[in-house]
Amino acid sequence: MADTADTQASEGNERDTVAYIYGIVPADVESDPEARGIGDPPSEIAVVRHGDIAALVSHISPDKPIGKPEDLTAHAQVLDATAGVAPVLPLRFGAVVSDEDAVTSELLAEHHDEFASALRELDGKAEYVVKGRYDEQAVLKEILQESEDAARLREAVKEKPEDAARNDRIALGELINNAIAAKREVDTRKAVEKLGELGVTVNVREPTHERDAVYVACLAEVARQSDLEKVVGELANAWEGRVHMRLLGPLAAYDFVVTKQPQE
Amino acid sequence: MTTAVQPAGGGGGGFDRPSSSSLADVIDTILDKGLVIDAYVRVSLVGIELLTIDARIVVASVDTYLRFAEAVNRLDISDNEQKGLPDLIQDMNEGGAKSRTKGALEAAGDKLKDFLAEPADEGDREPVNRGRRRKDED
């Protein structure tokens, strides 16, 4: 990962900056002069164009490490702000090349047709993330009602001193964890089914929290966002008090843009 | 407001609709998804130091189990069997669903509440406050 292009820095590009790339968009996308990206102070966003496509880029110092919370949210915000109005191919966080020339010649020119066709497929669509989290009290009560083993272990834990009950506690916790995993599977299937009725493409994400009930990304028409909101509202109604639902989006299509294998 | 199914935001089954992603959402999304620059650019690639990000929650460790066990221990399940009806009534009241039988149902709810050791769990039913749960993920 050496900086091999140092000696070729061209005119107009400062040698003490490198080009951070957020993602790829159609060439007619304009950058919002108010928008700010990663870095401290937050950097401006430039649109580097080639043919029908362009890259959203910031000039940053090569010497400062990146990845602070503000950098991560800035990366997402730059892409997501675009996703509502134009298709965008998001790059994974941390993509840096030597300068704007490299963005044009190596990234955009060499892969122009591939990127342009992926952008056409995404036209009018954006990613939405549906997240449901079990209410702790509600789901524990549910499990204790449904599982005799859980209720029995709960009594065992209660009766013994804390040290002696350690194994029972672990067994109880594991049982609960497994019961939640089983519920997650059922509830995720229900959500995927309901979302599927809208004709949206769904990607089930790995849970990242032990009480995750549903964690899926969908690729949906931005114009039909209200249909999606309706379905999530129906799920929230059906699971009132049991699962807390969130809907994020429009977002860049992180889950549906894959290297070497553009969607479909 | 008499429709049976209440979409986005209305009724008791509200959901969070944040205008931007939280840090936890972002971490789940931008670190291992999206296009990989190395696959497209080789010559001009610049290695820049990435701060270590270790915010992911490990699912299913012994710590998780012990935390669940502790939560079960704290749980008050005295109102387990009879939780259904008062909840239902509260949902209907909060959802603004007016019904001719409301009076009767409320009366039934009051009776049930008399049997319960504690009042119906008001604290759990604040859809507007759900945003605070996001801090769980940090």
PDB file of N, CA and C in Angstrom, chain A residues 100-190:
ATOM      1  N   GLU A 100      -6.523  13.854  -8.265  1.00  0.00           N
ATOM      2  CA  GLU A 100      -7.708  13.832  -9.134  1.00  0.00           C
ATOM      3  C   GLU A 100      -7.432  13.142 -10.463  1.00  0.00           C
ATOM      4  N   ASP A 101      -6.204  13.287 -10.981  1.00  0.00           N
ATOM      5  CA  ASP A 101      -5.866  12.611 -12.232  1.00  0.00           C
ATOM      6  C   ASP A 101      -6.042  11.105 -12.107  1.00  0.00           C
ATOM      7  N   ALA A 102      -5.628  10.583 -10.974  1.00  0.00           N
ATOM      8  CA  ALA A 102      -5.757   9.139 -10.755  1.00  0.00           C
ATOM      9  C   ALA A 102      -7.232   8.748 -10.693  1.00  0.00           C
ATOM     10  N   VAL A 103      -8.062   9.609 -10.098  1.00  0.00           N
ATOM     11  CA  VAL A 103      -9.495   9.334 -10.048  1.00  0.00           C
ATOM     12  C   VAL A 103     -10.035   9.218 -11.469  1.00  0.00           C
ATOM     13  N   THR A 104      -9.641  10.187 -12.314  1.00  0.00           N
ATOM     14  CA  THR A 104     -10.144  10.192 -13.689  1.00  0.00           C
ATOM     15  C   THR A 104      -9.582   9.029 -14.496  1.00  0.00           C
ATOM     16  N   SER A 105      -8.263   8.927 -14.524  1.00  0.00           N
ATOM     17  CA  SER A 105      -7.673   7.967 -15.453  1.00  0.00           C
ATOM     18  C   SER A 105      -7.800   6.530 -14.969  1.00  0.00           C
ATOM     19  N   GLU A 106      -7.514   6.295 -13.707  1.00  0.00           N
ATOM     20  CA  GLU A 106      -7.504   4.888 -13.269  1.00  0.00           C
ATOM     21  C   GLU A 106      -8.869   4.374 -12.857  1.00  0.00           C
ATOM     22  N   LEU A 107      -9.640   5.233 -12.186  1.00  0.00           N
ATOM     23  CA  LEU A 107     -10.922   4.728 -11.685  1.00  0.00           C
ATOM     24  C   LEU A 107     -12.035   4.910 -12.728  1.00  0.00           C
ATOM     25  N   LEU A 108     -12.267   6.163 -13.142  1.00  0.00           N
ATOM     26  CA  LEU A 108     -13.437   6.451 -13.983  1.00  0.00           C
ATOM     27  C   LEU A 108     -13.252   6.004 -15.426  1.00  0.00           C
ATOM     28  N   ALA A 109     -12.106   6.329 -16.041  1.00  0.00           N
ATOM     29  CA  ALA A 109     -11.923   6.004 -17.457  1.00  0.00           C
ATOM     30  C   ALA A 109     -11.879   4.483 -17.657  1.00  0.00           C
ATOM     31  N   GLU A 110     -11.144   3.801 -16.825  1.00  0.00           N
ATOM     32  CA  GLU A 110     -10.957   2.359 -17.018  1.00  0.00           C
ATOM     33  C   GLU A 110     -12.211   1.545 -16.774  1.00  0.00           C
ATOM     34  N   HIS A 111     -13.089   2.067 -15.925  1.00  0.00           N
ATOM     35  CA  HIS A 111     -14.276   1.270 -15.573  1.00  0.00           C
ATOM     36  C   HIS A 111     -15.561   1.997 -15.949  1.00  0.00           C
ATOM     37  N   HIS A 112     -15.429   2.911 -16.909  1.00  0.00           N
ATOM     38  CA  HIS A 112     -16.554   3.790 -17.244  1.00  0.00           C
ATOM     39  C   HIS A 112     -17.854   3.040 -17.538  1.00  0.00           C
ATOM     40  N   ASP A 113     -17.797   2.066 -18.441  1.00  0.00           N
ATOM     41  CA  ASP A 113     -19.029   1.411 -18.884  1.00  0.00           C
ATOM     42  C   ASP A 113     -19.665   0.576 -17.781  1.00  0.00           C
ATOM     43  N   GLU A 114     -18.811  -0.065 -17.043  1.00  0.00           N
ATOM     44  CA  GLU A 114     -19.276  -0.900 -15.937  1.00  0.00           C
ATOM     45  C   GLU A 114     -20.027  -0.049 -14.909  1.00  0.00           C
ATOM     46  N   PHE A 115     -19.427   1.077 -14.514  1.00  0.00           N
ATOM     47  CA  PHE A 115     -20.056   1.962 -13.527  1.00  0.00           C
ATOM     48  C   PHE A 115     -21.331   2.600 -14.101  1.00  0.00           C
ATOM     49  N   ALA A 116     -21.243   3.023 -15.373  1.00  0.00           N
ATOM     50  CA  ALA A 116     -22.400   3.687 -15.978  1.00  0.00           C
ATOM     51  C   ALA A 116     -23.590   2.729 -16.027  1.00  0.00           C
ATOM     52  N   SER A 117     -23.336   1.466 -16.310  1.00  0.00           N
ATOM     53  CA  SER A 117     -24.456   0.530 -16.405  1.00  0.00           C
ATOM     54  C   SER A 117     -25.019   0.223 -15.014  1.00  0.00           C
ATOM     55  N   ALA A 118     -24.158   0.135 -14.015  1.00  0.00           N
ATOM     56  CA  ALA A 118     -24.651  -0.075 -12.647  1.00  0.00           C
ATOM     57  C   ALA A 118     -25.489   1.117 -12.194  1.00  0.00           C
ATOM     58  N   LEU A 119     -25.062   2.321 -12.561  1.00  0.00           N
ATOM     59  CA  LEU A 119     -25.821   3.520 -12.181  1.00  0.00           C
ATOM     60  C   LEU A 119     -27.186   3.545 -12.869  1.00  0.00           C
ATOM     61  N   ARG A 120     -27.221   3.091 -14.112  1.00  0.00           N
ATOM     62  CA  ARG A 120     -28.507   3.046 -14.808  1.00  0.00           C
ATOM     63  C   ARG A 120     -29.467   2.082 -14.117  1.00  0.00           C
ATOM     64  N   GLU A 121     -28.940   0.963 -13.662  1.00  0.00           N
ATOM     65  CA  GLU A 121     -29.795  -0.001 -12.956  1.00  0.00           C
ATOM     66  C   GLU A 121     -30.356   0.565 -11.662  1.00  0.00           C
ATOM     67  N   LEU A 122     -29.567   1.423 -11.027  1.00  0.00           N
ATOM     68  CA  LEU A 122     -29.999   1.986  -9.746  1.00  0.00           C
ATOM     69  C   LEU A 122     -30.892   3.209  -9.907  1.00  0.00           C
ATOM     70  N   ASP A 123     -31.055   3.662 -11.139  1.00  0.00           N
ATOM     71  CA  ASP A 123     -31.774   4.915 -11.360  1.00  0.00           C
ATOM     72  C   ASP A 123     -33.162   4.888 -10.712  1.00  0.00           C
ATOM     73  N   GLY A 124     -33.454   5.897  -9.914  1.00  0.00           N
ATOM     74  CA  GLY A 124     -34.764   5.986  -9.265  1.00  0.00           C
ATOM     75  C   GLY A 124     -34.892   5.168  -7.998  1.00  0.00           C
ATOM     76  N   LYS A 125     -33.856   4.402  -7.683  1.00  0.00           N
ATOM     77  CA  LYS A 125     -33.925   3.534  -6.510  1.00  0.00           C
ATOM     78  C   LYS A 125     -32.931   3.964  -5.443  1.00  0.00           C
ATOM     79  N   ALA A 126     -33.196   3.584  -4.220  1.00  0.00           N
ATOM     80  CA  ALA A 126     -32.261   3.826  -3.125  1.00  0.00           C
ATOM     81  C   ALA A 126     -32.427   2.704  -2.107  1.00  0.00           C
ATOM     82  N   GLU A 127     -31.477   2.647  -1.204  1.00  0.00           N
ATOM     83  CA  GLU A 127     -31.534   1.629  -0.167  1.00  0.00           C
ATOM     84  C   GLU A 127     -32.284   2.165   1.056  1.00  0.00           C
ATOM     85  N   TYR A 128     -33.044   1.293   1.663  1.00  0.00           N
ATOM     86  CA  TYR A 128     -33.710   1.599   2.932  1.00  0.00           C
ATOM     87  C   TYR A 128     -33.368   0.476   3.897  1.00  0.00           C
ATOM     88  N   VAL A 129     -33.102   0.845   5.149  1.00  0.00           N
ATOM     89  CA  VAL A 129     -32.775  -0.172   6.139  1.00  0.00           C
ATOM     90  C   VAL A 129     -33.912  -0.239   7.165  1.00  0.00           C
ATOM     91  N   VAL A 130     -34.431  -1.442   7.339  1.00  0.00           N
ATOM     92  CA  VAL A 130     -35.494  -1.667   8.319  1.00  0.00           C
ATOM     93  C   VAL A 130     -34.875  -2.406   9.502  1.00  0.00           C
ATOM     94  N   LYS A 131     -34.987  -1.773  10.666  1.00  0.00           N
ATOM     95  CA  LYS A 131     -34.367  -2.334  11.859  1.00  0.00           C
ATOM     96  C   LYS A 131     -35.426  -2.518  12.925  1.00  0.00           C
ATOM     97  N   GLY A 132     -35.483  -3.681  13.515  1.00  0.00           N
ATOM     98  CA  GLY A 132     -36.382  -3.892  14.652  1.00  0.00           C
ATOM     99  C   GLY A 132     -35.578  -4.414  15.818  1.00  0.00           C
ATOM    100  N   ARG A 133     -35.845  -3.878  16.985  1.00  0.00           N
ATOM    101  CA  ARG A 133     -35.127  -4.342  18.173  1.00  0.00           C
ATOM    102  C   ARG A 133     -36.131  -4.788  19.218  1.00  0.00           C
ATOM    103  N   TYR A 134     -35.941  -5.985  19.761  1.00  0.00           N
ATOM    104  CA  TYR A 134     -36.864  -6.462  20.800  1.00  0.00           C
ATOM    105  C   TYR A 134     -36.795  -5.590  22.034  1.00  0.00           C
ATOM    106  N   ASP A 135     -37.947  -5.292  22.591  1.00  0.00           N
ATOM    107  CA  ASP A 135     -38.026  -4.691  23.905  1.00  0.00           C
ATOM    108  C   ASP A 135     -37.582  -5.769  24.889  1.00  0.00           C
ATOM    109  N   GLU A 136     -36.616  -5.441  25.728  1.00  0.00           N
ATOM    110  CA  GLU A 136     -36.026  -6.482  26.570  1.00  0.00           C
ATOM    111  C   GLU A 136     -37.060  -7.143  27.480  1.00  0.00           C
ATOM    112  N   GLN A 137     -37.817  -6.317  28.200  1.00  0.00           N
ATOM    113  CA  GLN A 137     -38.809  -6.856  29.132  1.00  0.00           C
ATOM    114  C   GLN A 137     -39.821  -7.737  28.405  1.00  0.00           C
ATOM    115  N   ALA A 138     -40.318  -7.215  27.288  1.00  0.00           N
ATOM    116  CA  ALA A 138     -41.383  -7.934  26.574  1.00  0.00           C
ATOM    117  C   ALA A 138     -40.887  -9.275  26.062  1.00  0.00           C
ATOM    118  N   VAL A 139     -39.680  -9.290  25.507  1.00  0.00           N
ATOM    119  CA  VAL A 139     -39.210 -10.539  24.899  1.00  0.00           C
ATOM    120  C   VAL A 139     -38.837 -11.548  25.990  1.00  0.00           C
ATOM    121  N   LEU A 140     -38.307 -11.069  27.113  1.00  0.00           N
ATOM    122  CA  LEU A 140     -37.980 -11.997  28.200  1.00  0.00           C
ATOM    123  C   LEU A 140     -39.248 -12.624  28.768  1.00  0.00           C
ATOM    124  N   LYS A 141     -40.279 -11.812  28.932  1.00  0.00           N
ATOM    125  CA  LYS A 141     -41.551 -12.352  29.441  1.00  0.00           C
ATOM    126  C   LYS A 141     -42.112 -13.402  28.486  1.00  0.00           C
ATOM    127  N   GLU A 142     -42.016 -13.083  27.200  1.00  0.00           N
ATOM    128  CA  GLU A 142     -42.494 -14.023  26.186  1.00  0.00           C
ATOM    129  C   GLU A 142     -41.780 -15.361  26.312  1.00  0.00           C
ATOM    130  N   ILE A 143     -40.467 -15.290  26.457  1.00  0.00           N
ATOM    131  CA  ILE A 143     -39.670 -16.519  26.507  1.00  0.00           C
ATOM    132  C   ILE A 143     -39.968 -17.312  27.774  1.00  0.00           C
ATOM    133  N   LEU A 144     -40.111 -16.608  28.904  1.00  0.00           N
ATOM    134  CA  LEU A 144     -40.393 -17.312  30.156  1.00  0.00           C
ATOM    135  C   LEU A 144     -41.757 -17.996  30.108  1.00  0.00           C
ATOM    136  N   GLN A 145     -42.666 -17.411  29.365  1.00  0.00           N
ATOM    137  CA  GLN A 145     -43.990 -18.023  29.229  1.00  0.00           C
ATOM    138  C   GLN A 145     -43.943 -19.238  28.322  1.00  0.00           C
ATOM    139  N   GLU A 146     -43.096 -19.147  27.296  1.00  0.00           N
ATOM    140  CA  GLU A 146     -43.091 -20.198  26.277  1.00  0.00           C
ATOM    141  C   GLU A 146     -42.196 -21.375  26.636  1.00  0.00           C
ATOM    142  N   SER A 147     -41.196 -21.125  27.469  1.00  0.00           N
ATOM    143  CA  SER A 147     -40.206 -22.164  27.731  1.00  0.00           C
ATOM    144  C   SER A 147     -40.217 -22.583  29.198  1.00  0.00           C
ATOM    145  N   GLU A 148     -40.570 -23.830  29.439  1.00  0.00           N
ATOM    146  CA  GLU A 148     -40.550 -24.345  30.809  1.00  0.00           C
ATOM    147  C   GLU A 148     -39.121 -24.371  31.340  1.00  0.00           C
ATOM    148  N   ASP A 149     -38.190 -24.717  30.459  1.00  0.00           N
ATOM    149  CA  ASP A 149     -36.782 -24.764  30.872  1.00  0.00           C
ATOM    150  C   ASP A 149     -36.318 -23.406  31.368  1.00  0.00           C
ATOM    151  N   ALA A 150     -36.717 -22.354  30.650  1.00  0.00           N
ATOM    152  CA  ALA A 150     -36.304 -21.008  31.048  1.00  0.00           C
ATOM    153  C   ALA A 150     -36.888 -20.665  32.410  1.00  0.00           C
ATOM    154  N   ALA A 151     -38.158 -20.983  32.606  1.00  0.00           N
ATOM    155  CA  ALA A 151     -38.808 -20.677  33.876  1.00  0.00           C
ATOM    156  C   ALA A 151     -38.149 -21.463  35.013  1.00  0.00           C
ATOM    157  N   ARG A 152     -37.799 -22.729  34.725  1.00  0.00           N
ATOM    158  CA  ARG A 152     -37.161 -23.576  35.742  1.00  0.00           C
ATOM    159  C   ARG A 152     -35.774 -23.026  36.108  1.00  0.00           C
ATOM    160  N   LEU A 153     -35.001 -22.682  35.097  1.00  0.00           N
ATOM    161  CA  LEU A 153     -33.661 -22.141  35.347  1.00  0.00           C
ATOM    162  C   LEU A 153     -33.745 -20.822  36.119  1.00  0.00           C
ATOM    163  N   ARG A 154     -34.755 -20.046  35.814  1.00  0.00           N
ATOM    164  CA  ARG A 154     -34.933 -18.770  36.506  1.00  0.00           C
ATOM    165  C   ARG A 154     -35.121 -19.019  38.002  1.00  0.00           C
ATOM    166  N   GLU A 155     -35.914 -20.030  38.333  1.00  0.00           N
ATOM    167  CA  GLU A 155     -36.115 -20.374  39.748  1.00  0.00           C
ATOM    168  C   GLU A 155     -34.816 -20.846  40.379  1.00  0.00           C
ATOM    169  N   ALA A 156     -34.079 -21.697  39.634  1.00  0.00           N
ATOM    170  CA  ALA A 156     -32.816 -22.236  40.149  1.00  0.00           C
ATOM    171  C   ALA A 156     -31.842 -21.110  40.454  1.00  0.00           C
ATOM    172  N   VAL A 157     -31.776 -20.135  39.572  1.00  0.00           N
ATOM    173  CA  VAL A 157     -30.867 -19.008  39.754  1.00  0.00           C
ATOM    174  C   VAL A 157     -31.275 -18.195  40.976  1.00  0.00           C
ATOM    175  N   LYS A 158     -32.568 -18.054  41.154  1.00  0.00           N
ATOM    176  CA  LYS A 158     -33.088 -17.269  42.281  1.00  0.00           C
ATOM    177  C   LYS A 158     -32.728 -17.884  43.621  1.00  0.00           C
ATOM    178  N   GLU A 159     -32.811 -19.236  43.652  1.00  0.00           N
ATOM    179  CA  GLU A 159     -32.658 -19.919  44.938  1.00  0.00           C
ATOM    180  C   GLU A 159     -31.218 -20.024  45.385  1.00  0.00           C
ATOM    181  N   LYS A 160     -30.283 -20.051  44.453  1.00  0.00           N
ATOM    182  CA  LYS A 160     -28.879 -20.273  44.829  1.00  0.00           C
ATOM    183  C   LYS A 160     -28.157 -18.944  45.009  1.00  0.00           C
ATOM    184  N   PRO A 161     -27.072 -18.978  45.834  1.00  0.00           N
ATOM    185  CA  PRO A 161     -26.227 -17.773  45.900  1.00  0.00           C
ATOM    186  C   PRO A 161     -25.563 -17.537  44.548  1.00  0.00           C
ATOM    187  N   GLU A 162     -25.141 -16.306  44.324  1.00  0.00           N
ATOM    188  CA  GLU A 162     -24.690 -15.917  42.998  1.00  0.00           C
ATOM    189  C   GLU A 162     -23.581 -16.805  42.442  1.00  0.00           C
ATOM    190  N   ASP A 163     -22.568 -17.138  43.287  1.00  0.00           N
ATOM    191  CA  ASP A 163     -21.442 -17.945  42.809  1.00  0.00           C
ATOM    192  C   ASP A 163     -21.893 -19.336  42.367  1.00  0.00           C
ATOM    193  N   ALA A 164     -22.700 -19.960  43.220  1.00  0.00           N
ATOM    194  CA  ALA A 164     -23.131 -21.328  42.932  1.00  0.00           C
ATOM    195  C   ALA A 164     -24.015 -21.389  41.698  1.00  0.00           C
ATOM    196  N   ALA A 165     -24.672 -20.294  41.410  1.00  0.00           N
ATOM    197  CA  ALA A 165     -25.640 -20.316  40.308  1.00  0.00           C
ATOM    198  C   ALA A 165     -25.018 -19.953  38.974  1.00  0.00           C
ATOM    199  N   ARG A 166     -23.704 -19.751  38.951  1.00  0.00           N
ATOM    200  CA  ARG A 166     -23.094 -19.243  37.722  1.00  0.00           C
ATOM    201  C   ARG A 166     -23.421 -20.096  36.498  1.00  0.00           C
ATOM    202  N   ASN A 167     -23.290 -21.419  36.665  1.00  0.00           N
ATOM    203  CA  ASN A 167     -23.575 -22.284  35.514  1.00  0.00           C
ATOM    204  C   ASN A 167     -25.036 -22.200  35.088  1.00  0.00           C
ATOM    205  N   ASP A 168     -25.914 -22.119  36.101  1.00  0.00           N
ATOM    206  CA  ASP A 168     -27.336 -21.980  35.777  1.00  0.00           C
ATOM    207  C   ASP A 168     -27.602 -20.649  35.067  1.00  0.00           C
ATOM    208  N   ARG A 169     -26.900 -19.628  35.519  1.00  0.00           N
ATOM    209  CA  ARG A 169     -27.087 -18.309  34.897  1.00  0.00           C
ATOM    210  C   ARG A 169     -26.652 -18.340  33.434  1.00  0.00           C
ATOM    211  N   ILE A 170     -25.503 -18.969  33.224  1.00  0.00           N
ATOM    212  CA  ILE A 170     -25.016 -19.051  31.842  1.00  0.00           C
ATOM    213  C   ILE A 170     -25.990 -19.871  30.994  1.00  0.00           C
ATOM    214  N   ALA A 171     -26.477 -20.967  31.559  1.00  0.00           N
ATOM    215  CA  ALA A 171     -27.417 -21.809  30.813  1.00  0.00           C
ATOM    216  C   ALA A 171     -28.700 -21.035  30.501  1.00  0.00           C
ATOM    217  N   LEU A 172     -29.160 -20.279  31.488  1.00  0.00           N
ATOM    218  CA  LEU A 172     -30.378 -19.477  31.287  1.00  0.00           C
ATOM    219  C   LEU A 172     -30.162 -18.422  30.197  1.00  0.00           C
ATOM    220  N   GLY A 173     -29.021 -17.735  30.295  1.00  0.00           N
ATOM    221  CA  GLY A 173     -28.720 -16.702  29.304  1.00  0.00           C
ATOM    222  C   GLY A 173     -28.582 -17.277  27.909  1.00  0.00           C
ATOM    223  N   GLU A 174     -27.949 -18.440  27.828  1.00  0.00           N
ATOM    224  CA  GLU A 174     -27.762 -19.064  26.512  1.00  0.00           C
ATOM    225  C   GLU A 174     -29.115 -19.480  25.932  1.00  0.00           C
ATOM    226  N   LEU A 175     -29.941 -20.021  26.810  1.00  0.00           N
ATOM    227  CA  LEU A 175     -31.280 -20.428  26.370  1.00  0.00           C
ATOM    228  C   LEU A 175     -32.053 -19.218  25.823  1.00  0.00           C
ATOM    229  N   ILE A 176     -31.934 -18.104  26.544  1.00  0.00           N
ATOM    230  CA  ILE A 176     -32.628 -16.887  26.097  1.00  0.00           C
ATOM    231  C   ILE A 176     -32.067 -16.399  24.778  1.00  0.00           C
ATOM    232  N   ASN A 177     -30.739 -16.416  24.694  1.00  0.00           N
ATOM    233  CA  ASN A 177     -30.101 -15.991  23.456  1.00  0.00           C
ATOM    234  C   ASN A 177     -30.589 -16.831  22.263  1.00  0.00           C
ATOM    235  N   ASN A 178     -30.665 -18.152  22.489  1.00  0.00           N
ATOM    236  CA  ASN A 178     -31.113 -19.033  21.412  1.00  0.00           C
ATOM    237  C   ASN A 178     -32.587 -18.823  21.086  1.00  0.00           C
ATOM    238  N   ALA A 179     -33.370 -18.568  22.128  1.00  0.00           N
ATOM    239  CA  ALA A 179     -34.794 -18.321  21.902  1.00  0.00           C
ATOM    240  C   ALA A 179     -34.986 -17.039  21.094  1.00  0.00           C
ATOM    241  N   ILE A 180     -34.182 -16.016  21.409  1.00  0.00           N
ATOM    242  CA  ILE A 180     -34.273 -14.764  20.650  1.00  0.00           C
ATOM    243  C   ILE A 180     -33.862 -15.005  19.198  1.00  0.00           C
ATOM    244  N   ALA A 181     -32.816 -15.819  19.008  1.00  0.00           N
ATOM    245  CA  ALA A 181     -32.380 -16.112  17.639  1.00  0.00           C
ATOM    246  C   ALA A 181     -33.508 -16.779  16.850  1.00  0.00           C
ATOM    247  N   ALA A 182     -34.238 -17.668  17.512  1.00  0.00           N
ATOM    248  CA  ALA A 182     -35.350 -18.358  16.839  1.00  0.00           C
ATOM    249  C   ALA A 182     -36.465 -17.367  16.511  1.00  0.00           C
ATOM    250  N   LYS A 183     -36.755 -16.464  17.456  1.00  0.00           N
ATOM    251  CA  LYS A 183     -37.776 -15.446  17.215  1.00  0.00           C
ATOM    252  C   LYS A 183     -37.340 -14.518  16.081  1.00  0.00           C
ATOM    253  N   ARG A 184     -36.049 -14.161  16.098  1.00  0.00           N
ATOM    254  CA  ARG A 184     -35.514 -13.286  15.055  1.00  0.00           C
ATOM    255  C   ARG A 184     -35.752 -13.898  13.675  1.00  0.00           C
ATOM    256  N   GLU A 185     -35.528 -15.204  13.603  1.00  0.00           N
ATOM    257  CA  GLU A 185     -35.690 -15.867  12.314  1.00  0.00           C
ATOM    258  C   GLU A 185     -37.145 -15.778  11.843  1.00  0.00           C
ATOM    259  N   VAL A 186     -38.052 -16.037  12.756  1.00  0.00           N
ATOM    260  CA  VAL A 186     -39.482 -15.994  12.416  1.00  0.00           C
ATOM    261  C   VAL A 186     -39.900 -14.569  12.040  1.00  0.00           C
ATOM    262  N   ASP A 187     -39.493 -13.595  12.864  1.00  0.00           N
ATOM    263  CA  ASP A 187     -39.927 -12.217  12.631  1.00  0.00           C
ATOM    264  C   ASP A 187     -39.270 -11.623  11.387  1.00  0.00           C
ATOM    265  N   THR A 188     -38.012 -12.003  11.144  1.00  0.00           N
ATOM    266  CA  THR A 188     -37.340 -11.536   9.937  1.00  0.00           C
ATOM    267  C   THR A 188     -38.048 -12.081   8.702  1.00  0.00           C
ATOM    268  N   ARG A 189     -38.442 -13.351   8.789  1.00  0.00           N
ATOM    269  CA  ARG A 189     -39.128 -13.966   7.654  1.00  0.00           C
ATOM    270  C   ARG A 189     -40.437 -13.225   7.368  1.00  0.00           C
ATOM    271  N   LYS A 190     -41.130 -12.867   8.443  1.00  0.00           N
ATOM    272  CA  LYS A 190     -42.395 -12.139   8.273  1.00  0.00           C
ATOM    273  C   LYS A 190     -42.151 -10.776   7.615  1.00  0.00           C
TER     274      LYS A 190
END
